[in-house]
Amino acid sequence: MTSGTTADPKLNADVRWDDFDPQAYIGRNYLHMQAVDKEIVSRVRDHFGDHFRGSGRVPSGIDVGAGPNLYPTLAMLPWCDRITLLERSARNLAYLGSQVAEYDPHWDQFWDVLCEDPAYAELDVTPRVRFKEAVQQPEPGSLFDLCADTRRWDVGTMFFVAESITTSLDEFQRGVGCFMSVLNPGAPFAAAFMEHSRGYRVGEVDFPATREIDDEKVESALAPFAQDMKMYHFDDPGHLVRDGYEGMILVCGRRKE
């Protein structure tokens, strides 16, 4: 695969994001929960639970570059009144829109992991009802649009986005900054990244990635905006999720006060 190499640089604006096939992506990644996703969901669940427990809901949450992945939104369900799903791809927007009224059964396995925290298990309505209540219709837009956005959210997630939309380290760093810029001071966040990804294929289409990404690059991009950061590194030498990367990095923290 050449989309992530320096010989074939590709910026976010160069990519035909409407060619992204959500069903192919789900079939490879989320129909059956991978062990690494179970670990990530557990860490995010504990982070949000520790932050919010006893304090009640906040007004708003956002999942940036939501794509065909509902578990970041499920992780925010008990903690905020409404959730914005920001997504650029028309096909992903259509998929997300189809899930609002009643999401597909394979997402239940992720909710089961979240329910190991009583705050999830003891919702006063079913998770599908709560999802329909909280999740607004998906909003079209790019990660980079957030840098000019005047809105602010009280909790945020960004999973495998900033490093998976460009080969440019500069664009990666700018994207991380755009995400963090729309969080209110003190807002908890969770963000995940592919380490040393050489790009990836969805269906028959190749998409770019920022190959330089490692713990140091992630910490450096987040440090100007974040406090109380905890970084988790998941090695995956067998490339269980997709080929052409070395591991995953999860960061949980809070927007600087």
Short mmCIF file of N, CA and C in Angstrom, two decimals, residues 120-195:
data_model
loop_
_atom_site.label_atom_id
_atom_site.label_comp_id
_atom_site.label_asym_id
_atom_site.label_seq_id
_atom_site.Cartn_x
_atom_site.Cartn_y
_atom_site.Cartn_z
N TYR A 120 -23.75 2.90 33.44
CA TYR A 120 -24.29 2.50 32.14
C TYR A 120 -25.42 1.49 32.31
N ALA A 121 -25.20 0.51 33.18
CA ALA A 121 -26.19 -0.54 33.37
C ALA A 121 -27.48 -0.02 33.96
N GLU A 122 -27.41 1.09 34.72
CA GLU A 122 -28.57 1.58 35.45
C GLU A 122 -29.20 2.82 34.80
N LEU A 123 -28.98 3.02 33.50
CA LEU A 123 -29.71 4.09 32.81
C LEU A 123 -31.21 3.92 33.02
N ASP A 124 -31.93 5.05 33.11
CA ASP A 124 -33.36 4.96 33.37
C ASP A 124 -34.18 4.59 32.14
N VAL A 125 -33.51 4.50 30.98
CA VAL A 125 -34.15 4.02 29.75
C VAL A 125 -33.18 3.05 29.08
N THR A 126 -33.65 2.34 28.07
CA THR A 126 -32.75 1.45 27.35
C THR A 126 -31.70 2.28 26.60
N PRO A 127 -30.54 1.69 26.30
CA PRO A 127 -29.51 2.47 25.60
C PRO A 127 -29.97 2.96 24.24
N ARG A 128 -30.80 2.20 23.55
CA ARG A 128 -31.28 2.67 22.24
C ARG A 128 -32.19 3.88 22.38
N VAL A 129 -33.02 3.88 23.40
CA VAL A 129 -33.86 5.06 23.64
C VAL A 129 -32.99 6.25 24.01
N ARG A 130 -32.03 6.03 24.88
CA ARG A 130 -31.14 7.13 25.29
C ARG A 130 -30.34 7.65 24.10
N PHE A 131 -29.88 6.74 23.24
CA PHE A 131 -29.14 7.13 22.04
C PHE A 131 -30.01 8.04 21.17
N LYS A 132 -31.25 7.64 20.96
CA LYS A 132 -32.16 8.43 20.13
C LYS A 132 -32.44 9.78 20.76
N GLU A 133 -32.53 9.85 22.07
CA GLU A 133 -32.77 11.11 22.77
C GLU A 133 -31.57 12.05 22.68
N ALA A 134 -30.37 11.49 22.81
CA ALA A 134 -29.18 12.32 22.95
C ALA A 134 -28.53 12.69 21.63
N VAL A 135 -28.55 11.77 20.68
CA VAL A 135 -27.76 11.95 19.46
C VAL A 135 -28.54 12.79 18.46
N GLN A 136 -27.95 13.89 18.08
CA GLN A 136 -28.54 14.71 17.03
C GLN A 136 -28.28 14.06 15.68
N GLN A 137 -29.01 14.47 14.66
CA GLN A 137 -28.69 13.99 13.33
C GLN A 137 -27.23 14.33 13.00
N PRO A 138 -26.49 13.41 12.44
CA PRO A 138 -25.07 13.65 12.17
C PRO A 138 -24.84 14.94 11.40
N GLU A 139 -23.79 15.62 11.79
CA GLU A 139 -23.48 16.94 11.22
C GLU A 139 -22.35 16.82 10.21
N PRO A 140 -22.57 17.25 8.96
CA PRO A 140 -21.48 17.20 7.98
C PRO A 140 -20.40 18.22 8.30
N GLY A 141 -19.16 17.80 8.22
CA GLY A 141 -18.07 18.73 8.46
C GLY A 141 -16.75 18.01 8.67
N SER A 142 -15.68 18.74 8.46
CA SER A 142 -14.32 18.23 8.61
C SER A 142 -13.78 18.56 9.99
N LEU A 143 -12.87 17.73 10.44
CA LEU A 143 -12.12 18.02 11.65
C LEU A 143 -11.55 19.43 11.62
N PHE A 144 -11.03 19.84 10.47
CA PHE A 144 -10.37 21.13 10.38
C PHE A 144 -11.36 22.30 10.46
N ASP A 145 -12.64 22.04 10.18
CA ASP A 145 -13.64 23.08 10.33
C ASP A 145 -13.75 23.55 11.78
N LEU A 146 -13.41 22.69 12.71
CA LEU A 146 -13.58 23.03 14.12
C LEU A 146 -12.67 24.17 14.56
N CYS A 147 -11.57 24.38 13.86
CA CYS A 147 -10.67 25.48 14.25
C CYS A 147 -11.35 26.84 14.15
N ALA A 148 -12.36 26.94 13.28
CA ALA A 148 -13.09 28.21 13.14
C ALA A 148 -14.46 28.16 13.81
N ASP A 149 -14.76 27.08 14.52
CA ASP A 149 -16.07 26.91 15.14
C ASP A 149 -16.10 27.64 16.48
N THR A 150 -17.14 28.39 16.75
CA THR A 150 -17.25 29.12 18.01
C THR A 150 -17.98 28.34 19.09
N ARG A 151 -18.54 27.18 18.72
CA ARG A 151 -19.23 26.36 19.72
C ARG A 151 -18.22 25.65 20.62
N ARG A 152 -18.70 25.25 21.81
CA ARG A 152 -17.87 24.51 22.74
C ARG A 152 -18.68 23.35 23.31
N TRP A 153 -17.97 22.22 23.56
CA TRP A 153 -18.61 21.03 24.09
C TRP A 153 -17.98 20.66 25.42
N ASP A 154 -18.71 19.87 26.22
CA ASP A 154 -18.32 19.57 27.59
C ASP A 154 -17.62 18.23 27.75
N VAL A 155 -17.62 17.42 26.71
CA VAL A 155 -16.89 16.15 26.69
C VAL A 155 -16.68 15.81 25.22
N GLY A 156 -15.55 15.17 24.91
CA GLY A 156 -15.27 14.91 23.50
C GLY A 156 -14.50 13.62 23.28
N THR A 157 -14.71 13.04 22.10
CA THR A 157 -13.97 11.86 21.67
C THR A 157 -13.51 12.05 20.23
N MET A 158 -12.38 11.44 19.92
CA MET A 158 -11.86 11.43 18.55
C MET A 158 -11.05 10.15 18.37
N PHE A 159 -11.60 9.20 17.62
CA PHE A 159 -10.99 7.88 17.53
C PHE A 159 -10.49 7.62 16.12
N PHE A 160 -9.17 7.50 16.00
CA PHE A 160 -8.52 7.11 14.74
C PHE A 160 -8.89 8.07 13.61
N VAL A 161 -8.73 9.36 13.87
CA VAL A 161 -9.12 10.38 12.90
C VAL A 161 -7.92 11.21 12.47
N ALA A 162 -7.31 11.97 13.38
CA ALA A 162 -6.31 12.96 12.99
C ALA A 162 -5.14 12.35 12.23
N GLU A 163 -4.76 11.11 12.57
CA GLU A 163 -3.64 10.46 11.91
C GLU A 163 -4.09 9.61 10.73
N SER A 164 -5.40 9.48 10.51
CA SER A 164 -5.92 8.58 9.49
C SER A 164 -6.63 9.31 8.36
N ILE A 165 -6.28 10.61 8.18
CA ILE A 165 -6.91 11.40 7.13
C ILE A 165 -5.89 12.14 6.28
N THR A 166 -4.60 11.93 6.53
CA THR A 166 -3.55 12.68 5.85
C THR A 166 -2.22 11.99 6.06
N THR A 167 -1.26 12.19 5.15
CA THR A 167 0.11 11.75 5.39
C THR A 167 0.95 12.83 6.06
N SER A 168 0.39 14.03 6.24
CA SER A 168 1.14 15.19 6.70
C SER A 168 1.16 15.28 8.23
N LEU A 169 2.34 15.31 8.82
CA LEU A 169 2.46 15.50 10.26
C LEU A 169 1.92 16.87 10.67
N ASP A 170 2.14 17.87 9.85
CA ASP A 170 1.60 19.20 10.16
C ASP A 170 0.08 19.17 10.22
N GLU A 171 -0.56 18.49 9.26
CA GLU A 171 -2.01 18.40 9.30
C GLU A 171 -2.49 17.59 10.50
N PHE A 172 -1.77 16.55 10.83
CA PHE A 172 -2.11 15.79 12.04
C PHE A 172 -2.10 16.70 13.26
N GLN A 173 -1.03 17.46 13.43
CA GLN A 173 -0.92 18.33 14.60
C GLN A 173 -2.02 19.39 14.61
N ARG A 174 -2.32 19.93 13.43
CA ARG A 174 -3.38 20.94 13.36
C ARG A 174 -4.73 20.31 13.68
N GLY A 175 -4.95 19.10 13.21
CA GLY A 175 -6.21 18.43 13.49
C GLY A 175 -6.42 18.18 14.98
N VAL A 176 -5.37 17.74 15.66
CA VAL A 176 -5.47 17.54 17.11
C VAL A 176 -5.82 18.86 17.80
N GLY A 177 -5.19 19.94 17.37
CA GLY A 177 -5.48 21.24 17.94
C GLY A 177 -6.91 21.67 17.69
N CYS A 178 -7.43 21.40 16.49
CA CYS A 178 -8.81 21.76 16.18
C CYS A 178 -9.78 21.02 17.09
N PHE A 179 -9.54 19.73 17.31
CA PHE A 179 -10.38 18.95 18.22
C PHE A 179 -10.36 19.54 19.63
N MET A 180 -9.19 19.78 20.13
CA MET A 180 -9.08 20.27 21.51
C MET A 180 -9.63 21.68 21.67
N SER A 181 -9.60 22.46 20.59
CA SER A 181 -10.03 23.86 20.69
C SER A 181 -11.52 24.01 20.95
N VAL A 182 -12.33 22.98 20.66
CA VAL A 182 -13.78 23.11 20.86
C VAL A 182 -14.26 22.51 22.17
N LEU A 183 -13.34 22.10 23.04
CA LEU A 183 -13.72 21.58 24.34
C LEU A 183 -13.65 22.68 25.38
N ASN A 184 -14.64 22.72 26.24
CA ASN A 184 -14.64 23.69 27.34
C ASN A 184 -13.50 23.38 28.32
N PRO A 185 -12.99 24.38 29.01
CA PRO A 185 -11.96 24.13 30.02
C PRO A 185 -12.41 23.07 31.02
N GLY A 186 -11.53 22.12 31.27
CA GLY A 186 -11.83 21.04 32.20
C GLY A 186 -12.59 19.88 31.60
N ALA A 187 -13.02 19.98 30.34
CA ALA A 187 -13.80 18.91 29.71
C ALA A 187 -12.96 17.64 29.57
N PRO A 188 -13.50 16.50 29.94
CA PRO A 188 -12.76 15.24 29.72
C PRO A 188 -12.82 14.85 28.24
N PHE A 189 -11.77 14.18 27.80
CA PHE A 189 -11.73 13.72 26.42
C PHE A 189 -11.06 12.36 26.35
N ALA A 190 -11.31 11.67 25.27
CA ALA A 190 -10.59 10.43 24.94
C ALA A 190 -10.28 10.48 23.45
N ALA A 191 -9.03 10.19 23.10
CA ALA A 191 -8.61 10.22 21.70
C ALA A 191 -7.70 9.02 21.45
N ALA A 192 -7.90 8.38 20.29
CA ALA A 192 -7.12 7.20 19.95
C ALA A 192 -6.46 7.38 18.59
N PHE A 193 -5.28 6.74 18.44
CA PHE A 193 -4.45 6.95 17.26
C PHE A 193 -3.81 5.63 16.85
N MET A 194 -3.64 5.44 15.55
CA MET A 194 -2.85 4.33 15.02
C MET A 194 -1.38 4.72 15.02
N GLU A 195 -0.54 3.82 15.48
CA GLU A 195 0.90 4.07 15.54
C GLU A 195 1.57 3.58 14.25
#
